[in-house]
Coordinates of C-alpha atoms and ligand atoms in Angstrom, one line a residue:
X1 CA 76.0 107.0 139.2
X2 CA 75.2 104.2 136.8
X3 CA 73.1 101.4 138.1
X4 CA 74.6 97.9 138.1
X5 CA 72.2 95.2 137.3
X6 CA 72.3 91.6 136.1
X7 CA 70.5 89.6 133.5
X8 CA 70.5 86.1 132.2
X9 CA 71.8 85.3 128.7
X10 CA 71.5 82.2 126.6
X11 CA 75.1 81.4 125.7
X12 CA 73.8 79.8 122.5
X13 CA 71.8 82.6 120.9
X14 CA 72.2 85.6 123.1
X15 CA 68.5 85.7 124.3
X16 CA 68.2 87.9 127.3
X17 CA 65.9 87.1 130.3
X18 CA 65.3 88.7 133.6
X19 CA 65.2 85.3 135.4
X20 CA 67.1 82.0 135.0
X21 CA 65.4 79.6 132.6
X22 CA 66.0 75.9 132.0
X23 CA 65.1 76.0 128.3
X24 CA 65.8 79.0 126.0
X25 CA 62.5 80.1 124.5
X26 CA 64.4 81.5 121.5
X27 CA 66.7 78.6 120.4
X28 CA 65.2 75.8 122.4
X29 CA 68.6 74.7 124.0
X30 CA 68.6 73.5 127.5
X31 CA 70.7 74.7 130.4
X32 CA 72.4 77.5 128.5
X33 CA 71.5 80.5 130.7
X34 CA 74.3 82.2 132.6
X35 CA 73.9 85.3 134.8
X36 CA 76.0 88.3 133.6
X37 CA 76.4 91.6 135.2
X38 CA 75.5 94.4 132.9
X39 CA 75.9 98.1 133.5
X40 CA 73.8 100.5 131.5
X41 CA 76.2 103.1 130.4
X42 CA 75.3 106.4 132.0
X43 CA 74.5 109.3 129.6
X44 CA 77.9 111.0 129.9
X45 CA 80.1 107.9 129.2
X46 CA 79.0 107.4 125.6
X47 CA 82.2 106.4 123.9
X48 CA 81.9 107.0 120.2
X49 CA 78.5 108.6 119.7
X50 CA 76.8 109.6 116.6
X51 CA 74.7 112.1 118.5
X52 CA 76.2 115.2 117.0
X53 CA 75.7 114.0 113.5
X54 CA 72.5 115.1 111.8
X55 CA 70.8 112.4 110.0
X56 CA 67.9 113.0 107.7
X57 CA 66.0 110.9 105.3
X58 CA 66.8 111.5 101.6
X59 CA 65.7 110.1 98.3
X60 CA 67.6 107.1 97.1
X61 CA 68.4 108.7 93.7
X62 CA 69.9 111.6 95.5
X63 CA 72.3 109.6 97.6
X64 CA 75.8 110.3 96.2
X65 CA 77.5 107.1 95.6
X66 CA 81.0 107.3 96.8
X67 CA 83.3 105.1 94.8
X68 CA 84.2 102.5 97.4
X69 CA 88.0 102.3 96.9
X70 CA 88.6 98.7 97.5
X71 CA 92.1 97.9 98.7
X72 CA 94.0 95.3 96.8
X73 CA 95.6 92.6 98.9
X74 CA 98.7 90.8 98.0
X75 CA 97.2 87.5 99.2
X76 CA 95.2 86.8 96.1
X77 CA 93.1 84.1 97.7
X78 CA 91.9 86.4 100.5
X79 CA 91.5 89.2 98.0
X80 CA 89.1 87.0 95.9
X81 CA 87.2 85.6 98.9
X82 CA 86.5 89.1 100.1
X83 CA 84.8 89.8 96.8
X84 CA 87.7 91.6 95.2
X85 CA 89.6 93.5 97.9
X86 CA 89.0 95.1 101.2
X87 CA 86.2 97.6 101.6
X88 CA 87.0 100.6 103.9
X89 CA 85.2 100.5 107.2
X90 CA 84.1 96.9 106.9
X91 CA 84.1 94.4 109.7
X92 CA 85.2 90.9 108.9
X93 CA 84.7 88.0 111.2
X94 CA 87.1 85.0 110.7
X95 CA 86.0 81.8 112.4
X96 CA 87.6 78.4 112.6
X97 CA 88.7 75.5 114.7
X98 CA 91.6 76.0 117.1
X99 CA 95.0 75.5 115.5
X100 CA 93.7 75.7 112.0
X101 CA 95.7 78.8 111.2
X102 CA 93.5 81.9 111.8
X103 CA 96.2 83.9 113.5
X104 CA 98.7 82.8 110.9
X105 CA 96.5 83.9 108.0
X106 CA 96.0 87.4 109.4
X107 CA 99.5 87.9 110.8
X108 CA 100.7 87.0 107.3
X109 CA 98.5 89.7 105.9
X110 CA 99.8 92.2 108.5
X111 CA 103.5 91.5 107.8
X112 CA 103.7 90.8 104.1
X113 CA 101.4 93.5 102.7
X114 CA 102.7 97.0 102.8
X115 CA 99.6 98.3 104.7
X116 CA 100.0 99.9 108.1
X117 CA 98.4 97.4 110.4
X118 CA 97.6 97.2 114.1
X119 CA 97.7 93.6 115.2
X120 CA 96.0 93.3 118.6
X121 CA 96.4 90.0 120.4
X122 CA 94.7 89.0 123.7
X123 CA 95.8 85.4 123.4
X124 CA 99.6 85.5 122.8
X125 CA 102.5 87.5 124.0
X126 CA 104.5 89.9 121.8
X127 CA 107.4 87.4 121.8
X128 CA 105.2 84.5 120.7
X129 CA 103.8 86.6 117.8
X130 CA 107.3 87.7 116.9
X131 CA 108.4 84.1 116.8
X132 CA 105.5 83.2 114.4
X133 CA 106.3 86.3 112.3
X134 CA 109.9 85.1 111.9
X135 CA 108.7 81.7 110.9
X136 CA 106.5 83.2 108.2
X137 CA 109.5 85.3 106.9
X138 CA 110.0 88.8 105.6
X139 CA 108.8 91.2 108.2
X140 CA 108.0 94.7 106.9
X141 CA 108.0 97.9 109.0
X142 CA 104.3 98.6 108.8
X143 CA 103.0 96.2 111.4
X144 CA 102.4 97.3 115.0
X145 CA 101.8 94.7 117.7
X146 CA 99.7 95.3 120.7
X147 CA 98.9 92.9 123.5
X148 CA 95.9 94.3 125.1
X149 CA 92.4 93.2 126.0
X150 CA 90.7 96.4 127.1
X151 CA 88.7 97.8 124.2
X152 CA 89.0 101.4 125.3
X153 CA 92.8 101.2 125.4
X154 CA 92.9 99.6 122.0
X155 CA 90.8 102.4 120.6
X156 CA 93.2 105.0 122.2
X157 CA 96.2 103.2 120.6
X158 CA 94.5 103.0 117.3
X159 CA 93.8 106.7 117.4
X160 CA 97.4 107.4 118.0
X161 CA 98.9 105.0 115.4
X162 CA 96.3 105.6 112.7
X163 CA 96.5 102.2 111.1
X164 CA 95.0 101.3 107.8
X165 CA 93.8 97.9 109.1
X166 CA 93.1 96.6 112.6
X167 CA 93.3 92.9 113.4
X168 CA 91.7 91.6 116.7
X169 CA 92.9 88.2 117.8
X170 CA 90.3 87.3 119.2
X171 CA 87.0 89.0 119.9
X172 CA 86.3 86.6 122.8
X173 CA 89.3 87.9 124.8
X174 CA 88.2 91.6 124.6
X175 CA 86.4 93.4 127.3
X176 CA 84.8 96.8 127.5
X177 CA 85.0 98.5 130.9
X178 CA 81.4 99.7 130.4
X179 CA 80.1 96.2 131.1
X180 CA 80.7 94.2 134.2
X181 CA 80.6 90.6 132.9
X182 CA 83.7 88.7 132.1
X183 CA 85.5 88.6 128.7
X184 CA 84.0 86.0 126.3
X185 CA 80.5 86.3 127.7
X186 CA 77.7 87.1 125.4
X187 CA 77.2 90.6 126.6
X188 CA 80.9 91.5 126.4
X189 CA 81.3 90.0 122.9
X190 CA 78.2 91.8 121.7
X191 CA 79.2 95.1 123.2
X192 CA 82.8 95.0 122.0
X193 CA 81.7 94.1 118.5
X194 CA 79.1 96.9 118.5
X195 CA 81.8 99.5 119.6
X196 CA 84.3 98.3 117.1
X197 CA 81.6 98.4 114.4
X198 CA 81.0 102.1 115.2
X199 CA 84.7 102.8 115.3
X200 CA 85.2 101.2 111.9
X201 CA 82.3 103.1 110.3
X202 CA 83.5 106.4 111.8
X203 CA 87.2 106.1 110.8
X204 CA 86.8 103.9 107.7
X205 CA 89.4 101.5 109.0
X206 CA 88.6 97.9 108.1
X207 CA 88.7 95.6 111.1
X208 CA 89.3 91.9 111.1
X209 CA 87.9 89.9 114.1
X210 CA 89.1 86.4 114.9
X211 CA 86.3 84.4 116.5
X212 CA 86.4 81.1 118.3
X213 CA 84.3 78.2 117.3
X214 CA 82.1 76.0 119.5
X215 CA 82.2 72.2 119.6
X216 CA 79.5 71.8 117.0
X217 CA 81.3 74.1 114.5
X218 CA 79.3 77.3 114.8
X219 CA 80.9 80.6 115.8
X220 CA 81.0 81.0 119.5
X221 CA 78.9 83.9 120.8
X222 CA 75.5 85.0 119.8
X223 CA 74.1 84.7 116.4
X224 CA 73.7 88.5 116.5
X225 CA 77.5 88.7 116.0
X226 CA 77.1 87.3 112.6
X227 CA 74.3 89.7 111.9
X228 CA 76.3 92.7 113.0
X229 CA 79.5 92.2 110.9
X230 CA 79.7 92.8 107.2
X231 CA 81.6 89.6 106.2
X232 CA 81.8 86.2 107.9
X233 CA 84.6 84.0 106.7
X234 CA 85.2 80.4 107.8
X235 CA 88.6 78.8 107.8
X236 CA 88.4 75.0 107.7
X237 CA 90.3 71.9 106.8
X238 CA 91.8 68.9 108.4
X239 CA 94.5 69.7 110.8
X240 CA 96.5 66.7 109.8
X241 CA 96.5 67.6 106.2
X242 CA 98.1 70.7 104.7
X243 CA 95.1 72.0 102.8
X244 CA 92.9 74.8 104.3
X245 CA 89.8 76.2 102.7
X246 CA 88.6 79.7 103.3
X247 CA 84.9 80.1 102.7
X248 CA 82.6 83.1 102.8
X249 CA 79.4 82.5 104.8
X250 CA 78.2 86.1 104.5
X251 CA 79.4 89.0 102.4
X252 CA 77.7 92.3 102.1
X253 CA 80.1 93.4 99.3
X254 CA 80.3 90.3 97.1
X255 CA 79.3 86.8 96.4
X256 CA 79.4 84.1 99.0
X257 CA 80.4 81.5 96.4
X258 CA 84.1 82.3 96.5
X259 CA 86.6 79.8 97.9
X260 CA 90.2 80.3 98.8
X261 CA 92.5 77.3 99.0
X262 CA 95.8 77.4 101.0
X263 CA 98.6 75.0 101.9
X264 CA 100.1 75.2 105.4
X265 CA 103.8 75.0 105.2
X266 CA 106.6 75.3 107.7
X267 CA 106.8 78.9 106.7
X268 CA 103.2 80.0 106.8
X269 CA 100.2 79.6 104.4
X270 CA 100.6 79.6 100.7
X271 CA 97.7 80.1 98.2
X272 CA 97.1 77.2 95.9
X273 CA 96.6 78.2 92.2
X274 CA 95.9 74.9 90.7
X275 CA 94.0 73.0 93.3
X276 CA 92.9 70.1 91.0
X277 CA 96.4 69.1 90.2
X278 CA 97.4 68.6 93.8
X279 CA 94.4 66.7 95.0
X280 CA 95.0 63.8 92.7
X281 CA 97.6 61.2 93.3
X282 CA 99.8 60.3 90.4
X283 CA 100.5 56.6 90.6
X284 CA 101.8 54.6 87.6
X285 CA 99.7 51.6 88.4
X286 CA 95.9 51.5 88.1
X287 CA 94.5 50.9 91.5
X288 CA 91.0 49.6 92.2
X289 CA 88.6 51.7 94.3
X290 CA 89.7 55.1 93.0
X291 CA 87.5 57.4 91.0
X292 CA 87.9 61.0 90.0
X293 CA 85.0 63.4 90.4
X294 CA 84.7 66.8 88.8
X295 CA 83.1 68.9 91.5
X296 CA 82.5 72.7 91.9
X297 CA 83.5 74.3 95.2
X298 CA 82.3 77.8 95.4
X299 CA 82.8 79.2 91.9
X300 CA 85.8 77.0 91.1
X301 CA 85.8 73.6 89.4
X302 CA 87.9 71.1 91.5
X303 CA 88.8 67.6 90.5
X304 CA 88.9 65.4 93.6
X305 CA 89.9 61.8 94.1
X306 CA 87.4 59.5 95.8
X307 CA 88.8 56.4 97.4
X308 CA 86.7 53.4 98.5
X309 CA 87.6 50.2 100.2
X310 CA 85.1 47.3 100.3
X311 CA 85.8 44.2 102.3
X312 CA 83.9 41.4 103.9
X313 CA 82.6 42.3 107.3
X314 CA 84.7 40.8 110.0
X315 CA 82.0 41.2 112.6
X316 CA 78.2 40.8 112.5
X317 CA 77.3 44.3 111.6
X318 CA 79.1 45.7 108.6
X319 CA 80.8 49.0 109.1
X320 CA 80.3 52.1 107.0
X321 CA 82.6 55.0 107.5
X322 CA 83.3 58.0 105.4
X323 CA 85.7 60.9 105.6
X324 CA 84.9 64.1 103.7
X325 CA 81.6 62.8 102.5
X326 CA 78.2 62.6 104.2
X327 CA 77.8 59.2 105.8
X328 CA 74.0 59.2 105.3
X329 CA 74.4 59.9 101.7
X330 CA 76.9 57.0 101.4
X331 CA 74.4 54.6 102.9
X332 CA 71.8 55.9 100.5
X333 CA 74.1 55.3 97.5
X334 CA 74.9 51.7 98.8
X335 CA 71.1 51.0 99.0
X336 CA 70.6 52.2 95.4
X337 CA 73.5 50.0 94.2
X338 CA 72.0 47.0 96.0
X339 CA 68.5 47.5 94.9
X340 CA 69.0 48.8 91.3
X341 CA 72.1 47.0 90.2
X342 CA 71.9 43.9 92.3
X343 CA 75.3 44.3 94.0
X344 CA 75.4 42.5 97.3
X345 CA 77.0 45.1 99.6
X346 CA 74.8 44.4 102.6
X347 CA 77.4 42.1 104.3
X348 CA 80.4 44.2 103.4
X349 CA 82.4 46.9 105.2
X350 CA 82.6 50.1 103.2
X351 CA 85.1 52.8 103.8
X352 CA 85.2 56.0 101.8
X353 CA 87.7 58.7 101.8
X354 CA 88.1 62.0 99.9
X355 CA 91.8 62.5 99.3
X356 CA 93.5 65.6 100.7
X357 CA 91.4 65.9 103.8
X358 CA 88.8 68.1 102.1
X359 CA 85.0 67.9 102.5
X360 CA 82.8 67.9 99.5
X361 CA 79.1 68.7 99.6
X362 CA 78.5 68.9 95.8
X363 CA 76.0 66.2 94.8
X364 CA 78.0 65.8 91.5
X365 CA 80.4 63.6 93.5
X366 CA 77.7 60.8 93.8
X367 CA 78.7 59.1 90.6
X368 CA 82.4 58.8 91.5
X369 CA 81.5 57.5 95.0
X370 CA 79.2 54.8 93.6
X371 CA 81.7 53.7 90.9
X372 CA 84.7 53.7 93.3
X373 CA 82.7 51.4 95.7
X374 CA 81.9 49.0 92.8
X375 CA 85.5 49.2 91.6
X376 CA 86.8 48.2 95.0
X377 CA 84.2 45.5 95.4
X378 CA 85.1 43.8 92.2
X379 CA 88.8 44.7 92.5
X380 CA 88.7 46.1 89.0
X381 CA 90.6 49.4 88.4
X382 CA 88.8 52.3 86.7
X383 CA 90.8 53.5 83.7
X384 CA 92.8 56.6 84.8
X385 CA 91.5 58.6 81.9
X386 CA 87.9 58.8 83.1
X387 CA 86.3 61.5 85.3
X388 CA 82.8 61.6 86.6
X389 CA 80.2 64.3 87.3
X390 CA 76.6 63.3 88.2
X391 CA 74.1 63.1 91.0
X392 CA 72.4 59.7 91.6
X393 CA 68.7 59.6 92.3
X394 CA 66.9 57.0 94.4
X395 CA 65.9 55.0 91.4
X396 CA 69.4 54.8 90.1
X397 CA 69.0 57.5 87.5
X398 CA 71.9 59.9 86.8
X399 CA 70.7 63.4 87.4
X400 CA 72.1 66.5 85.8
X401 CA 74.3 68.9 87.8
X402 CA 74.9 72.6 87.5
X403 CA 77.6 74.2 85.4
X404 CA 78.4 71.1 83.5
X405 CA 80.5 72.9 80.8
X406 CA 82.9 74.1 83.5
X407 CA 83.3 70.7 84.9
X408 CA 84.0 69.2 81.5
X409 CA 86.5 71.8 80.6
X410 CA 88.4 71.4 83.9
X411 CA 88.7 67.6 83.3
X412 CA 89.8 68.3 79.8
X413 CA 92.4 70.8 81.0
X414 CA 93.9 68.2 83.3
X415 CA 94.2 65.7 80.5
X416 CA 91.3 63.3 81.0
X417 CA 90.1 61.6 77.9
X418 CA 86.5 60.8 78.9
X419 CA 83.9 62.2 81.3
X420 CA 80.7 60.5 82.4
X421 CA 77.8 62.9 82.8
X422 CA 74.0 62.7 82.9
X423 CA 72.3 62.5 79.6
X424 CA 69.7 65.0 80.8
X425 CA 72.3 67.7 81.2
X426 CA 71.5 70.8 79.2
X427 CA 73.8 72.4 76.6
X428 CA 76.0 69.4 76.0
X429 CA 75.4 69.3 72.2
X430 CA 76.7 72.8 71.7
X431 CA 80.1 72.1 73.2
X432 CA 83.0 71.0 71.0
X433 CA 85.7 69.5 73.0
X434 CA 88.7 67.2 72.8
X435 CA 87.4 65.2 75.7
X436 CA 84.8 62.5 75.0
X437 CA 81.6 63.1 76.8
X438 CA 79.8 60.0 77.7
X439 CA 76.2 60.8 78.7
X440 CA 74.0 58.2 80.3
X441 CA 70.7 58.0 82.2
X442 CA 71.1 55.0 84.5
X443 CA 73.8 53.8 86.9
X444 CA 73.8 50.4 85.1
X445 CA 74.9 52.0 81.9
X446 CA 77.8 53.7 83.6
X447 CA 78.9 50.3 85.1
X448 CA 78.8 48.7 81.6
X449 CA 80.8 51.6 80.2
X450 CA 83.5 51.6 82.8
X451 CA 84.1 48.0 83.4
X452 CA 83.3 46.6 80.0
Ligands
LIG501 P1 97.4 79.3 114.4 O1 97.5 80.4 113.4 O2 98.0 79.6 115.7 O3 95.9 78.8 114.6 P2 94.7 79.5 115.2 O4 95.0 80.9 115.4 O5 93.6 79.2 114.2 O6 94.4 78.7 116.5 O7 98.1 78.1 113.7 C1 98.7 77.1 114.4 C2 99.1 75.9 113.6 O8 99.7 76.2 112.4 C3 100.1 75.2 114.4 O9 99.6 73.9 114.7 C4 101.4 75.2 113.6 C5 100.9 75.5 112.3 N1 101.9 76.4 111.5 C6 102.6 75.8 110.5 O10 102.5 74.7 110.1 N2 103.5 76.7 109.8 C7 103.7 78.0 110.1 O11 104.5 78.7 109.5 C8 102.9 78.5 111.2 C9 103.1 79.9 111.6 C10 102.0 77.7 111.9
LIG502 MG1 95.2 82.0 117.2

């Protein structure tokens, strides 16, 4: 007989304690402890054990490197984000807000690639999934659906079907009968992931796990989940816009700098090959308050449109709001403009928006943000042939940004005639290009150049 016992787990980080605690000693969060029943598996119920395998230490030079046959995926964005294909036996965790398209992305992989797939859903019925598959289109005959939440049953079915990929939607709905606590609890999530991990390594079947996200945007479940899996992907975007970004947060088999860009259509997700072209509005008239920034997202250069609106504050305290750009950084840039260039923005409302609903962290966008604010303030349009790439320091200096050649050539490719960069950027002299590179050291010089 196995002994049933209970323990208290922090729902934030997975810390285990014998008694209830008000504050988690590990992550410092308050009121996160929940009692969960755990049952230590008795010796004879070990599900997939490695005990029969002999392991012994060996010299690293003597380890035979098996050529990891990476599987090519038809979805070229996912293929690239995974670091160039799917590694056998890997576990990939896909997180994202509800309704962002996680199930769609993986169902699309299951039905449009000619890989034998087992799609396990604990959230939707077969009919619902079939409806979605019909929406996406061409359904091949290599995708098996299973609506099941018991892990042991899933493994039995997988052994029978022998799929080449398993997709679990979602890890929070699974439960293992070896553990008493309810699905979605820390100990269940951890146990199910551990068992799937062992299964993947034994059978060499890659497994995709869909994970829920908490209110503050981190993956629900303990941090240990992220440590256990091989790859963590995040699917993000604004639900009201059609663009979705697929980022790598962790990848044991490749770089985490890759980024996939998708458009959500009526018939599923479509990879975007030329992201810069779609993010910029093509209007005939020159409008004030719009500046184009040459940014780098992951490894790819991406031209984005920054829109600003400056108006006199209707109420006492001026409002500052920004979408897709850090609000604190906007305040800092406004202070720099006020102090260094003498623009009186203190009594103005400032609204900032990055077109397309995407979020940009690249500091190279600073220059475009500052210039678009000034453009809207003076109601003077910026010529549509100029792009910007530079970080602004607290004294108003334009600081160099990384991979400037790539940014310049992307702007050139899209037909821009001039680009404003920092004069401290390295390697500018060497480059021969069609586009005129205007390098300056201070924000005042940029203002003169643009609005002269
Ligand atoms: P879904 O994959 O269910 O999201 P998640 O699994 O991350 O919760 O995506 C649901 C949204 O995607 C839903 O709001 C409708 C939209 N959608 C489309 O716009 N086109 C489509 O072809 C599909 C299948 C979904
Ligand atoms: Mg879903």
